Amino acid sequence: MASAQGKTVLATGAAGGLGKVIAETFLAAGANVVICDVNQQRISAVEEEWTRTYADRFLIKQTDVSNEAAVQELIDASVAKFGRLDILVNNAAIMDDFSPAGDCSKELWDRVMAINLTGPFLTTKAAVKQFEKQKQAGGVIINIGSNASYMGFQSGAAYTVSKAGIMALTKNTAGFYADKGIYTMALLLGGLTGTNIVDSFAKGMHMEMYQKVMANQSPFEPGKNDTPLESIAKYCLFLSQSDIAPVSNGSCVVFNKNWPVA
């Protein structure tokens, strides 16, 4: 396995699902890891679990990534505990309910944008400032995108636009900060199992849109064409390596087990 010895990694939305797997992969590779989440129950469970295994190599904070002051406090706490920040993984996101533009409420639109796009913008903003000012300047940002980042008919309007925005944020950040030793890339993921995405469907979904999306693509079959969370985490670790990050800068890598096959 690649090494992250001595690195400090911040992963958002990481008290469960994919984020937790990414965090644990970096911990196993020797990194110090900071995670944030909004779900206090999940935070408490992870804190209890990791205390038995990783002692003082982690920090967990309840943080709303759409709140700029809270994000800055998270970055400051990370640096206060571990001395620097090396890698940011923007994982925190929610799904919409498959509503098309005409039926998407302003409330849903705002909530999805706040978490999926404003959040990564704010964490990126705070991280690059820290990357620039710390001794041995530089860092890596890995954004978690989706098939929806480049396919227009994979979800509702809000989620689709938010994930397309992630790809744009990735390329814009990569273009400006590369000569400062700050490298940014994205993974555009396919179908996942074992995540918290179903939480978004607690109030139901727009069935007409959902059925049209499903009819327009090959079936999603868990265990057959889902993208394993462990594989995604290993790829994040790979991208963070000092010889890989510079040549991956600006890349938006489709990582979806070739699903859907249209």
Short mmCIF file of C-alpha atoms in Angstrom, two decimals:
data_model
loop_
_atom_site.label_atom_id
_atom_site.label_comp_id
_atom_site.label_asym_id
_atom_site.label_seq_id
_atom_site.Cartn_x
_atom_site.Cartn_y
_atom_site.Cartn_z
CA MET A 1 0.00 0.00 0.00
CA ALA A 2 1.13 3.56 -0.69
CA SER A 3 2.26 5.56 2.32
CA ALA A 4 0.78 8.68 3.88
CA GLN A 5 3.15 8.64 6.83
CA GLY A 6 3.31 12.01 8.54
CA LYS A 7 0.63 13.58 6.34
CA THR A 8 -2.47 15.27 7.71
CA VAL A 9 -5.69 14.51 5.86
CA LEU A 10 -9.07 16.20 6.22
CA ALA A 11 -12.11 14.30 4.90
CA THR A 12 -15.56 15.86 5.02
CA GLY A 13 -18.77 13.91 5.61
CA ALA A 14 -16.68 11.06 6.92
CA ALA A 15 -18.39 9.61 10.00
CA GLY A 16 -19.91 6.88 7.83
CA GLY A 17 -20.10 5.44 4.33
CA LEU A 18 -17.46 6.30 1.75
CA GLY A 19 -15.91 9.10 3.80
CA LYS A 20 -15.18 6.79 6.72
CA VAL A 21 -13.61 4.19 4.43
CA ILE A 22 -11.39 6.88 2.89
CA ALA A 23 -10.39 8.14 6.33
CA GLU A 24 -9.54 4.66 7.58
CA THR A 25 -7.48 3.95 4.46
CA PHE A 26 -5.35 7.02 5.15
CA LEU A 27 -5.07 6.08 8.83
CA ALA A 28 -3.86 2.61 7.86
CA ALA A 29 -1.28 4.26 5.59
CA GLY A 30 0.14 6.26 8.50
CA ALA A 31 -1.62 9.60 8.16
CA ASN A 32 -3.11 11.80 10.83
CA VAL A 33 -6.77 12.18 9.94
CA VAL A 34 -9.37 14.84 10.62
CA ILE A 35 -12.98 14.14 9.78
CA CYS A 36 -16.13 16.20 10.07
CA ASP A 37 -19.79 15.35 9.82
CA VAL A 38 -23.14 16.77 10.91
CA ASN A 39 -24.50 13.54 12.39
CA GLN A 40 -23.55 13.49 16.07
CA GLN A 41 -24.60 9.87 16.56
CA ARG A 42 -22.23 8.70 13.82
CA ILE A 43 -19.48 10.98 15.12
CA SER A 44 -19.75 9.47 18.61
CA ALA A 45 -19.66 5.92 17.25
CA VAL A 46 -16.55 6.59 15.15
CA GLU A 47 -14.81 8.38 18.01
CA GLU A 48 -15.38 5.41 20.30
CA GLU A 49 -14.18 2.96 17.63
CA TRP A 50 -11.06 4.87 16.61
CA THR A 51 -9.96 5.66 20.15
CA ARG A 52 -9.29 1.95 20.61
CA THR A 53 -7.20 1.74 17.44
CA TYR A 54 -5.67 5.06 16.42
CA ALA A 55 -5.20 6.90 19.74
CA ASP A 56 -4.04 10.48 19.10
CA ARG A 57 -3.87 10.26 15.29
CA PHE A 58 -7.37 11.57 14.61
CA LEU A 59 -9.63 14.53 15.25
CA ILE A 60 -13.41 14.55 14.77
CA LYS A 61 -15.54 17.68 14.69
CA GLN A 62 -19.22 18.28 14.06
CA THR A 63 -19.17 20.79 11.20
CA ASP A 64 -21.62 22.25 8.73
CA VAL A 65 -19.46 22.61 5.61
CA SER A 66 -21.79 25.28 4.21
CA ASN A 67 -20.89 27.59 7.12
CA GLU A 68 -17.70 29.53 6.36
CA ALA A 69 -16.85 30.28 9.99
CA ALA A 70 -17.32 26.63 10.95
CA VAL A 71 -15.10 25.50 8.08
CA GLN A 72 -12.33 27.90 9.10
CA GLU A 73 -12.61 26.67 12.68
CA LEU A 74 -12.23 23.10 11.38
CA ILE A 75 -9.07 23.97 9.43
CA ASP A 76 -7.62 25.87 12.39
CA ALA A 77 -8.32 22.96 14.74
CA SER A 78 -6.67 20.53 12.32
CA VAL A 79 -3.51 22.63 12.15
CA ALA A 80 -3.50 23.25 15.89
CA LYS A 81 -3.51 19.50 16.57
CA PHE A 82 -1.26 18.22 13.79
CA GLY A 83 0.81 21.23 12.73
CA ARG A 84 -0.21 21.39 9.08
CA LEU A 85 -2.68 20.21 6.46
CA ASP A 86 -1.61 18.17 3.44
CA ILE A 87 -4.68 16.61 1.84
CA LEU A 88 -8.33 17.62 1.62
CA VAL A 89 -10.95 15.12 0.48
CA ASN A 90 -14.25 16.84 -0.30
CA ASN A 91 -16.63 13.96 0.23
CA ALA A 92 -19.63 15.49 2.04
CA ALA A 93 -22.72 15.47 -0.18
CA ILE A 94 -26.41 14.70 -0.27
CA MET A 95 -28.64 13.38 -3.02
CA ASP A 96 -31.76 15.16 -4.23
CA ASP A 97 -35.13 13.44 -4.66
CA PHE A 98 -34.89 13.19 -8.47
CA SER A 99 -37.02 16.31 -8.97
CA PRO A 100 -36.65 17.92 -12.42
CA ALA A 101 -36.39 21.70 -12.64
CA GLY A 102 -40.13 22.31 -12.78
CA ASP A 103 -40.81 20.38 -9.59
CA CYS A 104 -37.64 21.10 -7.60
CA SER A 105 -38.40 23.30 -4.62
CA LYS A 106 -36.17 26.27 -3.89
CA GLU A 107 -35.60 24.76 -0.45
CA LEU A 108 -34.27 21.50 -1.91
CA TRP A 109 -32.15 23.34 -4.49
CA ASP A 110 -30.57 25.55 -1.84
CA ARG A 111 -29.86 22.65 0.50
CA VAL A 112 -28.22 20.49 -2.17
CA MET A 113 -26.13 23.41 -3.46
CA ALA A 114 -25.10 24.41 0.05
CA ILE A 115 -23.71 21.00 0.93
CA ASN A 116 -22.57 19.69 -2.46
CA LEU A 117 -21.05 22.81 -3.99
CA THR A 118 -20.78 25.70 -1.52
CA GLY A 119 -19.28 23.29 1.02
CA PRO A 120 -16.43 22.13 -1.25
CA PHE A 121 -15.83 25.74 -2.29
CA LEU A 122 -15.49 26.86 1.33
CA THR A 123 -13.24 23.97 2.35
CA THR A 124 -11.12 24.50 -0.78
CA LYS A 125 -10.86 28.22 -0.03
CA ALA A 126 -9.72 27.62 3.54
CA ALA A 127 -7.41 24.74 2.58
CA VAL A 128 -5.52 26.57 -0.17
CA LYS A 129 -4.87 29.49 2.16
CA GLN A 130 -3.43 27.05 4.69
CA PHE A 131 -1.45 25.20 2.00
CA GLU A 132 0.10 28.48 0.86
CA LYS A 133 1.17 29.80 4.24
CA GLN A 134 2.51 26.69 5.94
CA LYS A 135 6.17 25.71 5.97
CA GLN A 136 6.81 23.41 3.00
CA ALA A 137 3.88 24.92 1.16
CA GLY A 138 1.59 22.83 -1.00
CA GLY A 139 -1.16 20.27 -0.77
CA VAL A 140 -3.64 18.03 -2.55
CA ILE A 141 -7.40 18.39 -2.97
CA ILE A 142 -9.49 15.40 -4.05
CA ASN A 143 -13.10 16.16 -4.90
CA ILE A 144 -15.68 13.41 -4.96
CA GLY A 145 -17.79 13.82 -8.07
CA SER A 146 -20.28 11.57 -9.78
CA ASN A 147 -21.56 10.23 -13.07
CA ALA A 148 -23.88 13.24 -12.76
CA SER A 149 -20.82 15.51 -13.10
CA TYR A 150 -20.71 14.78 -16.83
CA MET A 151 -23.98 12.97 -17.57
CA GLY A 152 -26.99 15.27 -17.56
CA PHE A 153 -29.66 12.66 -16.90
CA GLN A 154 -28.58 10.68 -13.85
CA SER A 155 -30.49 12.37 -11.05
CA GLY A 156 -32.64 15.41 -10.34
CA ALA A 157 -31.78 18.94 -11.42
CA ALA A 158 -30.18 20.05 -8.14
CA TYR A 159 -27.81 17.11 -7.71
CA THR A 160 -26.84 17.15 -11.39
CA VAL A 161 -25.92 20.83 -11.34
CA SER A 162 -24.07 20.53 -8.03
CA LYS A 163 -21.89 17.71 -9.28
CA ALA A 164 -21.22 19.40 -12.62
CA GLY A 165 -20.07 22.34 -10.53
CA ILE A 166 -17.63 20.09 -8.67
CA MET A 167 -15.90 19.28 -11.95
CA ALA A 168 -15.67 22.99 -12.81
CA LEU A 169 -14.32 23.87 -9.34
CA THR A 170 -11.72 21.12 -9.69
CA LYS A 171 -10.40 22.37 -13.02
CA ASN A 172 -10.44 26.03 -12.04
CA THR A 173 -8.56 25.39 -8.80
CA ALA A 174 -6.08 23.10 -10.55
CA GLY A 175 -5.36 25.72 -13.18
CA PHE A 176 -4.57 28.54 -10.78
CA TYR A 177 -2.75 26.81 -7.92
CA ALA A 178 -0.51 24.24 -9.68
CA ASP A 179 2.53 26.55 -9.70
CA LYS A 180 2.09 26.90 -5.94
CA GLY A 181 2.41 23.14 -5.43
CA ILE A 182 -1.32 22.69 -4.84
CA TYR A 183 -2.89 19.98 -6.97
CA THR A 184 -6.60 19.32 -7.41
CA MET A 185 -8.41 16.40 -8.99
CA ALA A 186 -11.79 14.69 -8.89
CA LEU A 187 -13.14 11.17 -8.96
CA LEU A 188 -16.41 10.83 -10.87
CA LEU A 189 -18.06 7.87 -9.20
CA GLY A 190 -20.74 5.48 -10.34
CA GLY A 191 -23.28 3.60 -8.25
CA LEU A 192 -22.36 2.95 -4.64
CA THR A 193 -23.68 0.73 -1.88
CA GLY A 194 -22.93 1.03 1.83
CA THR A 195 -23.29 4.82 1.86
CA ASN A 196 -25.73 7.17 3.57
CA ILE A 197 -27.27 8.39 0.32
CA VAL A 198 -30.61 6.71 1.01
CA ASP A 199 -31.11 9.26 3.81
CA SER A 200 -32.04 11.72 1.06
CA PHE A 201 -35.05 9.64 0.06
CA ALA A 202 -36.66 9.64 3.51
CA LYS A 203 -39.45 11.91 2.27
CA GLY A 204 -39.89 10.03 -1.00
CA MET A 205 -38.78 10.80 -4.53
CA HIS A 206 -40.07 12.10 -7.85
CA MET A 207 -41.09 8.76 -9.31
CA GLU A 208 -41.69 9.90 -12.89
CA MET A 209 -38.18 11.32 -13.13
CA TYR A 210 -36.65 8.33 -11.37
CA GLN A 211 -38.37 5.90 -13.73
CA LYS A 212 -37.24 7.86 -16.80
CA VAL A 213 -33.64 7.90 -15.57
CA MET A 214 -33.69 4.17 -14.85
CA ALA A 215 -35.27 3.39 -18.23
CA ASN A 216 -32.55 5.38 -19.97
CA GLN A 217 -29.64 3.30 -18.72
CA SER A 218 -28.45 -0.20 -17.94
CA PRO A 219 -29.74 -1.58 -14.60
CA PHE A 220 -27.83 -0.90 -11.40
CA GLU A 221 -27.12 -4.24 -9.72
CA PRO A 222 -25.42 -4.07 -6.30
CA GLY A 223 -22.64 -6.59 -6.08
CA LYS A 224 -22.19 -6.54 -9.84
CA ASN A 225 -21.67 -3.00 -11.08
CA ASP A 226 -21.39 -0.91 -7.90
CA THR A 227 -18.03 0.75 -7.31
CA PRO A 228 -16.43 -0.72 -4.15
CA LEU A 229 -15.82 1.87 -1.45
CA GLU A 230 -12.44 0.34 -0.62
CA SER A 231 -11.28 0.74 -4.23
CA ILE A 232 -12.26 4.41 -4.22
CA ALA A 233 -10.37 4.96 -0.98
CA LYS A 234 -7.24 3.28 -2.35
CA TYR A 235 -7.43 5.47 -5.44
CA CYS A 236 -7.62 8.59 -3.24
CA LEU A 237 -4.49 7.44 -1.43
CA PHE A 238 -2.79 6.81 -4.80
CA LEU A 239 -3.70 10.27 -6.13
CA SER A 240 -2.26 11.91 -3.01
CA GLN A 241 1.24 10.57 -3.61
CA SER A 242 3.87 13.24 -4.25
CA ASP A 243 4.83 11.83 -7.65
CA ILE A 244 1.24 11.23 -8.78
CA ALA A 245 -0.58 14.38 -7.68
CA PRO A 246 1.26 16.80 -10.01
CA VAL A 247 0.55 14.74 -13.14
CA SER A 248 -3.05 14.15 -12.03
CA ASN A 249 -3.69 17.86 -11.49
CA GLY A 250 -6.95 18.91 -13.13
CA SER A 251 -7.97 15.34 -13.91
CA CYS A 252 -11.59 14.33 -13.47
CA VAL A 253 -11.31 10.57 -13.47
CA VAL A 254 -14.35 8.47 -14.35
CA PHE A 255 -14.30 5.69 -11.76
CA ASN A 256 -17.59 3.89 -12.15
CA LYS A 257 -17.02 0.24 -13.10
CA ASN A 258 -18.36 1.16 -16.55
CA TRP A 259 -21.86 1.78 -15.21
CA PRO A 260 -24.17 2.77 -16.66
CA VAL A 261 -23.67 1.18 -20.04
CA ALA A 262 -26.18 3.16 -22.08
#
